[in-house]
mmCIF file with all atom_site columns, C-alpha atoms in Angstrom:
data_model
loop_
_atom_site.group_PDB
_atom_site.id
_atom_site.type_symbol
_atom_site.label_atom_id
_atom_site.label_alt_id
_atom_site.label_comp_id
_atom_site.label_asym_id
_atom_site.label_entity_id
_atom_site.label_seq_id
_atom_site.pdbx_PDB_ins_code
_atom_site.Cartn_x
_atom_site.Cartn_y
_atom_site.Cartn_z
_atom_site.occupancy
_atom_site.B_iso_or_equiv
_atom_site.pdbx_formal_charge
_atom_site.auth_seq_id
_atom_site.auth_comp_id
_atom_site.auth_asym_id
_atom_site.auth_atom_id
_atom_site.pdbx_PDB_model_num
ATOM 1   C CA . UNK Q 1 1   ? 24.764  -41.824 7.055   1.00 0.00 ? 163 UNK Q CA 1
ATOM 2   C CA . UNK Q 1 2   ? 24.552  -42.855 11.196  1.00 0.00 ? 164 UNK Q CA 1
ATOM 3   C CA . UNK Q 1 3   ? 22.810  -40.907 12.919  1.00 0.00 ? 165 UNK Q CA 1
ATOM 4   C CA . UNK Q 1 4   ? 25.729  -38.502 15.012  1.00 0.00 ? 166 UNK Q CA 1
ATOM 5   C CA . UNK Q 1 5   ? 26.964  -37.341 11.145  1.00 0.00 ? 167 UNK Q CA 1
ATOM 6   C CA . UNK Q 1 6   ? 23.042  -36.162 10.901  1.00 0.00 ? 168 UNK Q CA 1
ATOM 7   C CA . UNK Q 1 7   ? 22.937  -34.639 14.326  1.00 0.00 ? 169 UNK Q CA 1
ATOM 8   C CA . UNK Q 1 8   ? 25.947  -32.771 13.899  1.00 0.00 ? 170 UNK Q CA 1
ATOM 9   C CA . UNK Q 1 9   ? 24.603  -31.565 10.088  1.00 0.00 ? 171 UNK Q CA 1
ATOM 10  C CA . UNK Q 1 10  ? 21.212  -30.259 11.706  1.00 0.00 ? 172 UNK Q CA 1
ATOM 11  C CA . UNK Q 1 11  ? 23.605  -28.514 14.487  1.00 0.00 ? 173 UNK Q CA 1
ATOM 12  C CA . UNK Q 1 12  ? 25.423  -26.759 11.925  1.00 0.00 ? 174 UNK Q CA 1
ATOM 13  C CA . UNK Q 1 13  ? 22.156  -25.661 9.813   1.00 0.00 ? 175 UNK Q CA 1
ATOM 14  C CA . UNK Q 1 14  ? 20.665  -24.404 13.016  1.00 0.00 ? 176 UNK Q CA 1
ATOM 15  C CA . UNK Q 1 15  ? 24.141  -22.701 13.715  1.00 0.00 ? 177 UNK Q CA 1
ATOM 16  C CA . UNK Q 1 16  ? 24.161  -20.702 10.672  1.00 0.00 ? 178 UNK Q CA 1
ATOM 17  C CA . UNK Q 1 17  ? 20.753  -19.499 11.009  1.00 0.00 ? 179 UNK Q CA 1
ATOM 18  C CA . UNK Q 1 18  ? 21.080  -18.259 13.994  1.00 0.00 ? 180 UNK Q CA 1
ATOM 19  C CA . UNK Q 1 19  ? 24.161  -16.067 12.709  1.00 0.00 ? 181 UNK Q CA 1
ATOM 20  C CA . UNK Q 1 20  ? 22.277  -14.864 10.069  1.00 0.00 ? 182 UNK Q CA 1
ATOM 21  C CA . UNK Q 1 21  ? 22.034  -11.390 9.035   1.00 0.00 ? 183 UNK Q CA 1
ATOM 22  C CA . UNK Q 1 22  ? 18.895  -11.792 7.564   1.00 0.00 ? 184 UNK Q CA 1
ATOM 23  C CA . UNK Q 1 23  ? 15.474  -12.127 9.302   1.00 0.00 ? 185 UNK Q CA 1
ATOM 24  C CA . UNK Q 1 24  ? 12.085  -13.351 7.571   1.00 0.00 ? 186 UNK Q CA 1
ATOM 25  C CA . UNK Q 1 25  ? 8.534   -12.371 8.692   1.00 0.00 ? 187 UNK Q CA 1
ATOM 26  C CA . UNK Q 1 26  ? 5.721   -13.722 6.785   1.00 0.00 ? 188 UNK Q CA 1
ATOM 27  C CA . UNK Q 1 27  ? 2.951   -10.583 5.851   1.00 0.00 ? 189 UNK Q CA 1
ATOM 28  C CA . UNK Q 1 28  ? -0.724  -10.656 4.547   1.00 0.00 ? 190 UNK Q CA 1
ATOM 29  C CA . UNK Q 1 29  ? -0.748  -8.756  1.317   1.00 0.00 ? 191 UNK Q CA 1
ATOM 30  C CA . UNK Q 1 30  ? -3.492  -6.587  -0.488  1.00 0.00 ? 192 UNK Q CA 1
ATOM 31  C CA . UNK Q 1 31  ? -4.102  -5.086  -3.793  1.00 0.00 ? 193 UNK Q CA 1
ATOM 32  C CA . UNK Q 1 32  ? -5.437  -1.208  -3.627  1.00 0.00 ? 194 UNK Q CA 1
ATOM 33  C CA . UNK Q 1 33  ? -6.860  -0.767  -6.658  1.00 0.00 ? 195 UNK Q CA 1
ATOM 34  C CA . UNK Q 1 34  ? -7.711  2.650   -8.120  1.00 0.00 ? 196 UNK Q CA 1
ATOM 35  C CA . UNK Q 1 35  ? -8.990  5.036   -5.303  1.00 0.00 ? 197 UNK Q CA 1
ATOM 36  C CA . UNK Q 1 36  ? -10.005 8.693   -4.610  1.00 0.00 ? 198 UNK Q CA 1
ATOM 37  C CA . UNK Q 1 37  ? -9.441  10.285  -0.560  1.00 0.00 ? 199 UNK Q CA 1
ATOM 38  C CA . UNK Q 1 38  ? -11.341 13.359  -0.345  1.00 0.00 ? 200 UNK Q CA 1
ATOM 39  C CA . UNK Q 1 39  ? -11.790 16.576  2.021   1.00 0.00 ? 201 UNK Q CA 1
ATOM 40  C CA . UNK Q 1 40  ? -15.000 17.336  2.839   1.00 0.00 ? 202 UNK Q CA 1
ATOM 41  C CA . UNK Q 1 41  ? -14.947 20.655  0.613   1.00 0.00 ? 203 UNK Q CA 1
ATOM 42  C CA . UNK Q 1 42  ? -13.996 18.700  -2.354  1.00 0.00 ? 204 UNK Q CA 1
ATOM 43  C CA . UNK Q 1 43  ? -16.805 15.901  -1.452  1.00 0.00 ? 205 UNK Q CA 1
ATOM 44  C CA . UNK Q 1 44  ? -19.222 19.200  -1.327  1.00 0.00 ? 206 UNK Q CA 1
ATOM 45  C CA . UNK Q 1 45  ? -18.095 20.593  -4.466  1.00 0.00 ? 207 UNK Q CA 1
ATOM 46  C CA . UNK Q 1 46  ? -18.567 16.905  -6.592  1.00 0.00 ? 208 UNK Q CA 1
ATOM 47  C CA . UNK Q 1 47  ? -21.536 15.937  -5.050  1.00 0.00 ? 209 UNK Q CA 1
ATOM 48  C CA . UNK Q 1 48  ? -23.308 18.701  -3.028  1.00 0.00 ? 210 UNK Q CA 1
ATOM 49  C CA . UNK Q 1 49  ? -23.407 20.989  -0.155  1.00 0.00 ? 211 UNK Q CA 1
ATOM 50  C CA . UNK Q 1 50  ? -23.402 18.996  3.251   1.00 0.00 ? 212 UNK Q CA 1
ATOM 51  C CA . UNK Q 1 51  ? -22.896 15.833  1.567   1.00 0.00 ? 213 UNK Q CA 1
ATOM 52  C CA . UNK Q 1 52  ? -22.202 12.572  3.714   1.00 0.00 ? 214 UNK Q CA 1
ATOM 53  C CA . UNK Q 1 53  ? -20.342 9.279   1.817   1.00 0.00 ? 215 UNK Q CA 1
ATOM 54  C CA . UNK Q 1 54  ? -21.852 6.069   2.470   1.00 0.00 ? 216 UNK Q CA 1
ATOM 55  C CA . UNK Q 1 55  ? -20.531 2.918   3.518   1.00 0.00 ? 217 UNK Q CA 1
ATOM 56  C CA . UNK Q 1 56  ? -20.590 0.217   0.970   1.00 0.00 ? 218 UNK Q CA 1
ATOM 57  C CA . UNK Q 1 57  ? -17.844 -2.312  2.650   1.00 0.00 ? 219 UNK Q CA 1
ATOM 58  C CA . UNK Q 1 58  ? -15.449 -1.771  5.733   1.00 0.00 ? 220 UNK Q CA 1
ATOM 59  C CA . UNK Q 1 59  ? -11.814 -1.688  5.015   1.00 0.00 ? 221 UNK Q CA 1
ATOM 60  C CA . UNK Q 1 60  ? -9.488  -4.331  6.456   1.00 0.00 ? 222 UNK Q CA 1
ATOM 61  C CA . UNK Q 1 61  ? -7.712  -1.211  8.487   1.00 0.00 ? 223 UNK Q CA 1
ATOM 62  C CA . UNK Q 1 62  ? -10.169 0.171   11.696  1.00 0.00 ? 224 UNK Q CA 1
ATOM 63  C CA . UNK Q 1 63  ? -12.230 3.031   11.057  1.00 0.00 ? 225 UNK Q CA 1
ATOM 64  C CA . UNK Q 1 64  ? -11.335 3.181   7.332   1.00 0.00 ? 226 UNK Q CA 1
ATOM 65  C CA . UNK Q 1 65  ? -14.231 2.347   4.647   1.00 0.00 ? 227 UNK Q CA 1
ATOM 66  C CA . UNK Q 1 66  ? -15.159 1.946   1.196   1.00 0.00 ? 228 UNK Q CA 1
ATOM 67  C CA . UNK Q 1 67  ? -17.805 4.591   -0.164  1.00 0.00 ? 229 UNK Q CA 1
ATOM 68  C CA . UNK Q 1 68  ? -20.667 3.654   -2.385  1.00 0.00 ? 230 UNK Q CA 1
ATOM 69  C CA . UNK Q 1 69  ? -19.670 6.556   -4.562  1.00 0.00 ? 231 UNK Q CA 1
ATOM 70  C CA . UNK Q 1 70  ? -17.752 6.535   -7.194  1.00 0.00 ? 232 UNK Q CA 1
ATOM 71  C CA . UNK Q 1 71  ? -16.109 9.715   -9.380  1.00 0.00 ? 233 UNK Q CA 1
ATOM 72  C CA . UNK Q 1 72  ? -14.689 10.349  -12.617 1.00 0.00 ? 234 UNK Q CA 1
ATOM 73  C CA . UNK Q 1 73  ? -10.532 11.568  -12.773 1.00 0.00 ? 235 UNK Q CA 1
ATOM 74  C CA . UNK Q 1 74  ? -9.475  13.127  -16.275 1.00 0.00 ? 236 UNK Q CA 1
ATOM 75  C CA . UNK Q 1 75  ? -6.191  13.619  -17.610 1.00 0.00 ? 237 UNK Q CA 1
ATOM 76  C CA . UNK Q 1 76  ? -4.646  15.562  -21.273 1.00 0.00 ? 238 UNK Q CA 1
ATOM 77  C CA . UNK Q 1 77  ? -4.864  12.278  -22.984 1.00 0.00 ? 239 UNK Q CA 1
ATOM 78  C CA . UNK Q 1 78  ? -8.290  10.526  -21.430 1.00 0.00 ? 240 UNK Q CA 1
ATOM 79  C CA . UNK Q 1 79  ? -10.526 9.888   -18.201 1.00 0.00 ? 241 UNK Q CA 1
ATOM 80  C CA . UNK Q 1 80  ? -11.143 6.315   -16.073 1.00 0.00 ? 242 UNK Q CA 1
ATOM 81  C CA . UNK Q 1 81  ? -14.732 6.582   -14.472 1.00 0.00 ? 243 UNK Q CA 1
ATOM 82  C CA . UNK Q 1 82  ? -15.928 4.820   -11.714 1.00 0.00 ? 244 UNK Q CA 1
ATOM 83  C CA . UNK Q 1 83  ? -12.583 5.155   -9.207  1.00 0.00 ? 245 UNK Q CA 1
ATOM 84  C CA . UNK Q 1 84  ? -14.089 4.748   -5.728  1.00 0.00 ? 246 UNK Q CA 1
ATOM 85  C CA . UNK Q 1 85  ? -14.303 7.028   -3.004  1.00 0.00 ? 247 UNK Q CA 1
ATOM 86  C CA . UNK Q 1 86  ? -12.567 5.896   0.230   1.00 0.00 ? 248 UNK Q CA 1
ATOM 87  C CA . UNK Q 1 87  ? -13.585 7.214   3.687   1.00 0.00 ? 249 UNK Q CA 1
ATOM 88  C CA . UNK Q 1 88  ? -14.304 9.205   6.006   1.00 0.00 ? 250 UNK Q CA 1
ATOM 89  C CA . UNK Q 1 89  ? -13.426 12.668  4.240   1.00 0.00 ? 251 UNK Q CA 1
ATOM 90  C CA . UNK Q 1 90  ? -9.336  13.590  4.967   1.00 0.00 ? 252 UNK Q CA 1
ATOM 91  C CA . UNK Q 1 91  ? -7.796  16.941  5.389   1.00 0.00 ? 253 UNK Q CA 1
ATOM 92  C CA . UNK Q 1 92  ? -6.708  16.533  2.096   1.00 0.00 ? 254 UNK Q CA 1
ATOM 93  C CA . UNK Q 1 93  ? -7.755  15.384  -1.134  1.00 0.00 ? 255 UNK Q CA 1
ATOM 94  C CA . UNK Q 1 94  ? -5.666  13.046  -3.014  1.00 0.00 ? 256 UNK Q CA 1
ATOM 95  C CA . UNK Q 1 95  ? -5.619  10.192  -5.521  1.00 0.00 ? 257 UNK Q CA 1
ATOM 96  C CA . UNK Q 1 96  ? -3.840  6.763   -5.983  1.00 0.00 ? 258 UNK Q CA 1
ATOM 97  C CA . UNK Q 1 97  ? -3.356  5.289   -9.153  1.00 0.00 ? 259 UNK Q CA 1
ATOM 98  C CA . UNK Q 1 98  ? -0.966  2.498   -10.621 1.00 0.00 ? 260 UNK Q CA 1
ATOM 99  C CA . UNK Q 1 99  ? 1.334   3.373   -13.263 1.00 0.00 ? 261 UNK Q CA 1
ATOM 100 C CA . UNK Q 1 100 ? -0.716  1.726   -16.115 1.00 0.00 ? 262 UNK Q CA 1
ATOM 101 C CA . UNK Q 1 101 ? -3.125  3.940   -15.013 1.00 0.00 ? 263 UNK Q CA 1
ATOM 102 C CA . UNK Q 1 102 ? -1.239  7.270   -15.628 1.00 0.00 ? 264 UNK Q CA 1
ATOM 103 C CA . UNK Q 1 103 ? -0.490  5.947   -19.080 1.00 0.00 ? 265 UNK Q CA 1
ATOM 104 C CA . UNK Q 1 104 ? -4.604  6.544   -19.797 1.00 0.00 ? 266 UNK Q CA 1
ATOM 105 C CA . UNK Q 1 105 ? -4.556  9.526   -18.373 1.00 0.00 ? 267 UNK Q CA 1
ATOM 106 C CA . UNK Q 1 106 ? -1.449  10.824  -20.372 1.00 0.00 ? 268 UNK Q CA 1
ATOM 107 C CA . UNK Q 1 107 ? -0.083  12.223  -16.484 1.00 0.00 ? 269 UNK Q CA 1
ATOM 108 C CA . UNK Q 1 108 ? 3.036   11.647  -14.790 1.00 0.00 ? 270 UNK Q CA 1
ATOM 109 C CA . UNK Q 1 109 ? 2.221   11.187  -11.412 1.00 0.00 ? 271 UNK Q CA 1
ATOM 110 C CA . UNK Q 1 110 ? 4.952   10.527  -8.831  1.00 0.00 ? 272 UNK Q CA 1
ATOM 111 C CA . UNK Q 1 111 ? 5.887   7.564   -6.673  1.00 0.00 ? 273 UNK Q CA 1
ATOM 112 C CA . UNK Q 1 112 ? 5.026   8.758   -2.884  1.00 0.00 ? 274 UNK Q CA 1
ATOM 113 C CA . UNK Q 1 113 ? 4.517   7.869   0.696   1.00 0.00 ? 275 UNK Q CA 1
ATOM 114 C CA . UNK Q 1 114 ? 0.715   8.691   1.009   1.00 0.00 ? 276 UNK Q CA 1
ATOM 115 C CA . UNK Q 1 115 ? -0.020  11.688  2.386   1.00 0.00 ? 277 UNK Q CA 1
ATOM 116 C CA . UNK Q 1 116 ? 2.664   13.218  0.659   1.00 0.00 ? 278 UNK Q CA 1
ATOM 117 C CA . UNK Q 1 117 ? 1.130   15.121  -2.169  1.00 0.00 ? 279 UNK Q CA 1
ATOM 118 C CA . UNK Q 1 118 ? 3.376   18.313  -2.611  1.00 0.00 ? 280 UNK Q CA 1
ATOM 119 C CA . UNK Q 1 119 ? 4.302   18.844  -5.782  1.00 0.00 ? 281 UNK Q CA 1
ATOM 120 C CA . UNK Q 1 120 ? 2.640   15.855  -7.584  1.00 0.00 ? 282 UNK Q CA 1
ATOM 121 C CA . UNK Q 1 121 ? 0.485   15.360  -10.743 1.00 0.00 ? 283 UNK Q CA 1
ATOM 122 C CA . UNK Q 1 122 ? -2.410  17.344  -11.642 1.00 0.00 ? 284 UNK Q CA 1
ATOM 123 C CA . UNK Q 1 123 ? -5.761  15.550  -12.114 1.00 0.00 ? 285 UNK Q CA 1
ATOM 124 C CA . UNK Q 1 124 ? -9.386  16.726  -12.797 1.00 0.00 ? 286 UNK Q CA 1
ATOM 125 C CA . UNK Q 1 125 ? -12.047 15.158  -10.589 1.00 0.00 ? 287 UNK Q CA 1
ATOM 126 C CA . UNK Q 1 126 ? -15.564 14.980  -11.715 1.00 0.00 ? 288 UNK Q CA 1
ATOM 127 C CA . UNK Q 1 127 ? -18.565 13.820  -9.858  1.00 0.00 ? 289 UNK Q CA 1
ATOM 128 C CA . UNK Q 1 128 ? -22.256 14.264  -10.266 1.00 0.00 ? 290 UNK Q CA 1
ATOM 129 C CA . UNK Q 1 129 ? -22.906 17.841  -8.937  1.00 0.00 ? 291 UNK Q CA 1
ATOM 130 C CA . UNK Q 1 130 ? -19.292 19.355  -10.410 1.00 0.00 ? 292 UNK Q CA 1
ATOM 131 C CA . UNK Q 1 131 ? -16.007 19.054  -11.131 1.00 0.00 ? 293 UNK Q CA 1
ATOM 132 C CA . UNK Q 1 132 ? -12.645 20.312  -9.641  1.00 0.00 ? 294 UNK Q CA 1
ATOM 133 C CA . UNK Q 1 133 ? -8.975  20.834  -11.336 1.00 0.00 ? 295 UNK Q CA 1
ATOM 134 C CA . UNK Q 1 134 ? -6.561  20.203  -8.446  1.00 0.00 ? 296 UNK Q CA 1
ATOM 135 C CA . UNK Q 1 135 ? -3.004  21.672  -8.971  1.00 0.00 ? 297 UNK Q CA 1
ATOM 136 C CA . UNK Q 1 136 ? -1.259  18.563  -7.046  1.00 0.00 ? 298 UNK Q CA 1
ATOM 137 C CA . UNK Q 1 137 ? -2.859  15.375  -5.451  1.00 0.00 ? 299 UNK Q CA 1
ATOM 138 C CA . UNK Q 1 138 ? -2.494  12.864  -7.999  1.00 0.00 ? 300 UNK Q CA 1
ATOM 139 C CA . UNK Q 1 139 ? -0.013  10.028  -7.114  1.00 0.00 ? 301 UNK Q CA 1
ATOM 140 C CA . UNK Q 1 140 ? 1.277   6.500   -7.239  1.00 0.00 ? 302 UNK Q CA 1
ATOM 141 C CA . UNK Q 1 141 ? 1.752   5.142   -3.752  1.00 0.00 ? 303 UNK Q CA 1
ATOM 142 C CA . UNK Q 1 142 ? 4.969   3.619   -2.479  1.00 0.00 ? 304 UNK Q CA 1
ATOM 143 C CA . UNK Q 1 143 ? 4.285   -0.151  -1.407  1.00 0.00 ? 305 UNK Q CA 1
ATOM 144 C CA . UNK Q 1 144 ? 4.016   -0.504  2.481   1.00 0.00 ? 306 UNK Q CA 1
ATOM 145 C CA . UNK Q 1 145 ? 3.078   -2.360  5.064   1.00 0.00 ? 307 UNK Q CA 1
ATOM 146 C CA . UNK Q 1 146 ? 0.900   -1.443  7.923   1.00 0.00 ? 308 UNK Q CA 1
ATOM 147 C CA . UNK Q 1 147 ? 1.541   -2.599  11.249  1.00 0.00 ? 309 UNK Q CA 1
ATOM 148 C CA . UNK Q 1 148 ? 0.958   -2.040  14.872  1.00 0.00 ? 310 UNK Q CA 1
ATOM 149 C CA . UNK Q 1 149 ? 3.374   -1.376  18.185  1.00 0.00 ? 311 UNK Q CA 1
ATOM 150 C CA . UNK Q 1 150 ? 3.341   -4.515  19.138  1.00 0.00 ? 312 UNK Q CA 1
ATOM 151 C CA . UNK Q 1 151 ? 4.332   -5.763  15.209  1.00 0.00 ? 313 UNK Q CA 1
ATOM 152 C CA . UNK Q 1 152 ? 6.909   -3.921  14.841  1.00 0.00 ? 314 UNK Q CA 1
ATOM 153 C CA . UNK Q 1 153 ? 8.704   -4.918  17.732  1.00 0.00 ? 315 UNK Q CA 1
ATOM 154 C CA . UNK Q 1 154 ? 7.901   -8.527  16.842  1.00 0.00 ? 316 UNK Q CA 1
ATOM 155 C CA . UNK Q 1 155 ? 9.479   -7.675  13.489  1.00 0.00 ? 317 UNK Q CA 1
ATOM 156 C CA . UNK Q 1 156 ? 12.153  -5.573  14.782  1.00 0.00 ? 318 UNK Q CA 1
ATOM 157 C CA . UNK Q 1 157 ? 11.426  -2.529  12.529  1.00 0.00 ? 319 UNK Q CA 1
ATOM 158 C CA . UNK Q 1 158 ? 10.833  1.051   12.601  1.00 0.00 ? 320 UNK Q CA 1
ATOM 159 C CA . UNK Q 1 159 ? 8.263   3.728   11.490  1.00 0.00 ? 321 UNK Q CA 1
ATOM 160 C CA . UNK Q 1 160 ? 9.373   4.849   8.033   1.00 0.00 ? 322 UNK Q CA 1
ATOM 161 C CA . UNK Q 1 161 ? 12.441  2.196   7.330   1.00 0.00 ? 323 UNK Q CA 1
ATOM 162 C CA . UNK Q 1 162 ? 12.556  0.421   4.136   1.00 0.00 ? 324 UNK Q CA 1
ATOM 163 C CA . UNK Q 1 163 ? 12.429  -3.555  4.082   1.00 0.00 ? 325 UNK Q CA 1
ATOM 164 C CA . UNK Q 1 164 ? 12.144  -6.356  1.130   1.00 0.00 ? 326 UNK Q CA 1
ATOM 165 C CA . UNK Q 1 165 ? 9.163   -8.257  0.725   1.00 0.00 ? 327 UNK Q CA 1
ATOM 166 C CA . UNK Q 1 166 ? 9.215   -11.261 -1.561  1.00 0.00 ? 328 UNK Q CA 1
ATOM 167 C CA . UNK Q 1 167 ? 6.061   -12.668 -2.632  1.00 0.00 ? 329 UNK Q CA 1
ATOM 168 C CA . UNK Q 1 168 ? 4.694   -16.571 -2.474  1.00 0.00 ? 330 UNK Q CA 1
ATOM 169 C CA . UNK Q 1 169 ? 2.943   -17.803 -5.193  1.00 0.00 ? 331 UNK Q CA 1
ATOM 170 C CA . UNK Q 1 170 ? 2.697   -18.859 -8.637  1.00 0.00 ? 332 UNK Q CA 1
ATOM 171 C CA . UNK Q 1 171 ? 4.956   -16.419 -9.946  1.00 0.00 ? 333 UNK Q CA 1
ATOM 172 C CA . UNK Q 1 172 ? 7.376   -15.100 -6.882  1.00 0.00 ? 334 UNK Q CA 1
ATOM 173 C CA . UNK Q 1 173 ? 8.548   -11.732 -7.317  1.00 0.00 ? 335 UNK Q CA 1
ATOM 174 C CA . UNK Q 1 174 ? 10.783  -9.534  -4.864  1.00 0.00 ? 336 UNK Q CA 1
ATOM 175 C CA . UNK Q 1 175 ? 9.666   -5.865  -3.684  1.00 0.00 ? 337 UNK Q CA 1
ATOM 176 C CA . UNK Q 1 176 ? 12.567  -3.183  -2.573  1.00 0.00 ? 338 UNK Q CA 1
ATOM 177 C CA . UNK Q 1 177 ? 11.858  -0.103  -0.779  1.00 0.00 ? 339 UNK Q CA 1
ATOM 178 C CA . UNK Q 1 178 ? 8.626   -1.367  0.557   1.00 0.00 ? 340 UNK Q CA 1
ATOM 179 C CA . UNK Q 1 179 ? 7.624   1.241   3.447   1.00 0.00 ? 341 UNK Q CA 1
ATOM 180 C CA . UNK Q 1 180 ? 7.371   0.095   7.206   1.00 0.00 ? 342 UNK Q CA 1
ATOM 181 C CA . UNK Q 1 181 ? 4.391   2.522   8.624   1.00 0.00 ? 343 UNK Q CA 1
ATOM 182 C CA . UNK Q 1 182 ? 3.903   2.216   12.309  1.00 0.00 ? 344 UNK Q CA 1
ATOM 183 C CA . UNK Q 1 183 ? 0.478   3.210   14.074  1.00 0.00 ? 345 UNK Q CA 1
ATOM 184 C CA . UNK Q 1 184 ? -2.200  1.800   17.024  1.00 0.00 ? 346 UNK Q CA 1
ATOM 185 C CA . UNK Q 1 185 ? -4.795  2.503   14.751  1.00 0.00 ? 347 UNK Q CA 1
ATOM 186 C CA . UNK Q 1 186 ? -3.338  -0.238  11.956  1.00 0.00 ? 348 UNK Q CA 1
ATOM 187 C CA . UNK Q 1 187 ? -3.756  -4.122  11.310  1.00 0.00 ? 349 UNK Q CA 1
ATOM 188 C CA . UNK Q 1 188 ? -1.134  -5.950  9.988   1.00 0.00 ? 350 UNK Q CA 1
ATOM 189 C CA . UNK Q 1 189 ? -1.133  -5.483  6.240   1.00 0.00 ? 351 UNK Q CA 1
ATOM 190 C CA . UNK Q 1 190 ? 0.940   -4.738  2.977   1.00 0.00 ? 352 UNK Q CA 1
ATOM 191 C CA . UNK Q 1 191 ? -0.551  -2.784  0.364   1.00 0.00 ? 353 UNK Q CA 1
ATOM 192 C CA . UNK Q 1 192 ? 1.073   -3.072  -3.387  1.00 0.00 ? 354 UNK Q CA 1
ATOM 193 C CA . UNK Q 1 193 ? -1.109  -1.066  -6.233  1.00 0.00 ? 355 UNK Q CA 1
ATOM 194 C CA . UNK Q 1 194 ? -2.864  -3.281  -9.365  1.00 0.00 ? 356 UNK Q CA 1
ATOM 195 C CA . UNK Q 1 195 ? 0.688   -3.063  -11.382 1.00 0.00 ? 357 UNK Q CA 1
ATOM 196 C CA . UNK Q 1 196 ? 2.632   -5.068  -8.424  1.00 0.00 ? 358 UNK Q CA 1
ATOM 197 C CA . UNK Q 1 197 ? 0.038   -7.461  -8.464  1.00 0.00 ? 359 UNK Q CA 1
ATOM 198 C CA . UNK Q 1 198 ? -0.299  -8.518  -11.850 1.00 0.00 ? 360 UNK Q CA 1
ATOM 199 C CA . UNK Q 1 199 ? 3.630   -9.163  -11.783 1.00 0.00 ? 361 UNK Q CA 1
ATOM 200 C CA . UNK Q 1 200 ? 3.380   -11.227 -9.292  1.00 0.00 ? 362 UNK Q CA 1
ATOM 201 C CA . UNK Q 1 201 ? -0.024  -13.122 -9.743  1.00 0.00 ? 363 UNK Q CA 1
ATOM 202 C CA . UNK Q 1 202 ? -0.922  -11.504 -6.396  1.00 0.00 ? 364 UNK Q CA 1
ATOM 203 C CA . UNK Q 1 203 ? -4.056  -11.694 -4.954  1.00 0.00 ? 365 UNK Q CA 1
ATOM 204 C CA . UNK Q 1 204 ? -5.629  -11.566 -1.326  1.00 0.00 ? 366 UNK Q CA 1
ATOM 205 C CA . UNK Q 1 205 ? -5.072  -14.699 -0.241  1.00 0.00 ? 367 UNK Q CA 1
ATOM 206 C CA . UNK Q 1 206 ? -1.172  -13.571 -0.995  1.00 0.00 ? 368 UNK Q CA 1
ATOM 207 C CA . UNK Q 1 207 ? 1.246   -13.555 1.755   1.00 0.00 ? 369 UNK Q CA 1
ATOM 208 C CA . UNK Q 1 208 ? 4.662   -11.573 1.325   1.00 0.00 ? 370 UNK Q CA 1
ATOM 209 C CA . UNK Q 1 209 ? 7.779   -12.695 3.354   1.00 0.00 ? 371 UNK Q CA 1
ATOM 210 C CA . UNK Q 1 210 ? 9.715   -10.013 5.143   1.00 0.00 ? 372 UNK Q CA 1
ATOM 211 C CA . UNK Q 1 211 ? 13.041  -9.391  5.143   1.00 0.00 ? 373 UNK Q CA 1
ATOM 212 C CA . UNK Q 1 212 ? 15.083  -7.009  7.080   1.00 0.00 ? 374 UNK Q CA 1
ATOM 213 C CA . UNK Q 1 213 ? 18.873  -6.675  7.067   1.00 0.00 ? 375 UNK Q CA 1
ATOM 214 C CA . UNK Q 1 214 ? 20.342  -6.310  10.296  1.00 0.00 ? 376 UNK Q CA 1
ATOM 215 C CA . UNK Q 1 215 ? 21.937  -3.045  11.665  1.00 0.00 ? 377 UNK Q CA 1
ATOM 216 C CA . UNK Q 1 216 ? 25.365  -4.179  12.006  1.00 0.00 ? 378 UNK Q CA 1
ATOM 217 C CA . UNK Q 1 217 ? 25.550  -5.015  8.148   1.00 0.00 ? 379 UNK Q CA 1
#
C-alpha cells in the first residue's frame, strides 16, 4: 500500500471520529464496601452521650473520613458486624450495602441515589452503648461518579444525568445508569458497591471509560 492510499485511510478514521456521537472519558474507579453514615443523635444513642468518631484513614473525597468505629446492622434473617462508620456525623442516618449483602440480612433494600432514603429498608443498628430500629435508611447505592465544575465541563455532563461506564481490566464489564453528581467539594471519582466489583475484577487501581451519548441522538 503507497503511502497517499494510507494518508487518505487515516483521514477517513479521523473523519469518522470526529462525527461521532459517542464521546469517551477515562474515570478512576473505587469500591465502597459496606458502610454506616450517621447523625449525631444516632452516634449518641450507639455509643454514648457527646460522643466524637475518630479518624482512622481520610477518604479520597475532601473533608470526608473513615471512622475507627465500627457497628453491628441486623436484619429478620441475620446480622454482619463490623460495617464501618464513615464521617463526620450527617443530618441523617443511613446505610449502604451491596445486594449480596441484603441476602444475609434477609432485607430488601432499594437501589438509590444517596441521600435518598424515603421509603427504604428497615435495618437495626447496634453499637456498644445501644441499639436503634430505624423505620427507613437502609439502601443499595446507585453507581456514580463524583466530579467537580471544572470536570464536568471537560466531560460535557450534567448534575444528575445518567452515563455508561465500561470497565478496563481482566474481565471488562459495562455499567448503565451510572449517576453524574456535580459538586466543588468532590474529586474525580466513580464509586460501584462490592457486587459491581467482583463482576468485573475491579479494584482501585481500576479505571472506567466514560461514555456519553450526544444530545442530538
Amino acid at each position: 500500500m503507497n503511502e497517499q492510499a494510507i494518508q487518505s485511510i487515516v483521514e477517513e478514521i479521523v473523519s469518522r471520529l470526529k462525527g461521532s456521537s459517542v464521546k469517551y472519558h477515562s474515570i478512576p474507579m473505587a469500591v465502597s464496601a459496606r458502610h454506616c453514615h450517621l447523625s449525631q443523635k444516632d452516634l449518641e444513642v450507639l455509643f454514648g452521650t457527646g460522643y466524637q468518631l475518630t479518624k482512622k484513614a481520610d477518604l479520597s473525597q475532601p473533608g470526608q473520613f473513615a471512622a475507627n468505629e465500627t457497628i453491628t446492622i441486623a436484619g429478620p434473617r441475620g446480622s454482619i458486624e463490623k460495617v464501618r462508620i464513615l464521617g463526620p456525623a450527617r443530618n441523617i442516618t443511613q446505610v449502604e450495602i451491596s445486594r449480596t449483602d441484603s441476602v444475609k440480612l434477609g432485607l430488601k433494600p432499594p437501589l438509590r441515589e444517596s441521600g435518598n432514603i424515603e421509603g427504604s429498608s428497615p435495618v437495626t443498628l447496634i453499637g456498644p452503648k445501644g441499639s436503634i430500629y430505624k423505620k427507613e435508611g437502609l439502601i443499595i447505592a446507585q453507581a456514580h461518579i463524583h466530579m467537580a465544575p471544572e470536570d464536568a465541563e471537560t466531560f460535557g455532563v450534567k448534575n444528575g444525568e445518567y452515563v455508561k461506564v465500561e470497565a478496563e481490566g481482566e474481565r471488562p464489564i459495562s455499567m448503565g445508569n451510572v449517576l453524574i453528581r456535580i459538586s466543588p467539594r468532590y474529586r474525580l471519582e466513580m464509586h460501584i458497591d462490592t457486587d459491581e466489583a467482583n463482576a468485573g475484577f475491579i479494584t482501585g487501581k481500576t479505571a472506567g471509560r466514560l461514555i456519553r451519548q450526544e444530545e442530538s441522538l
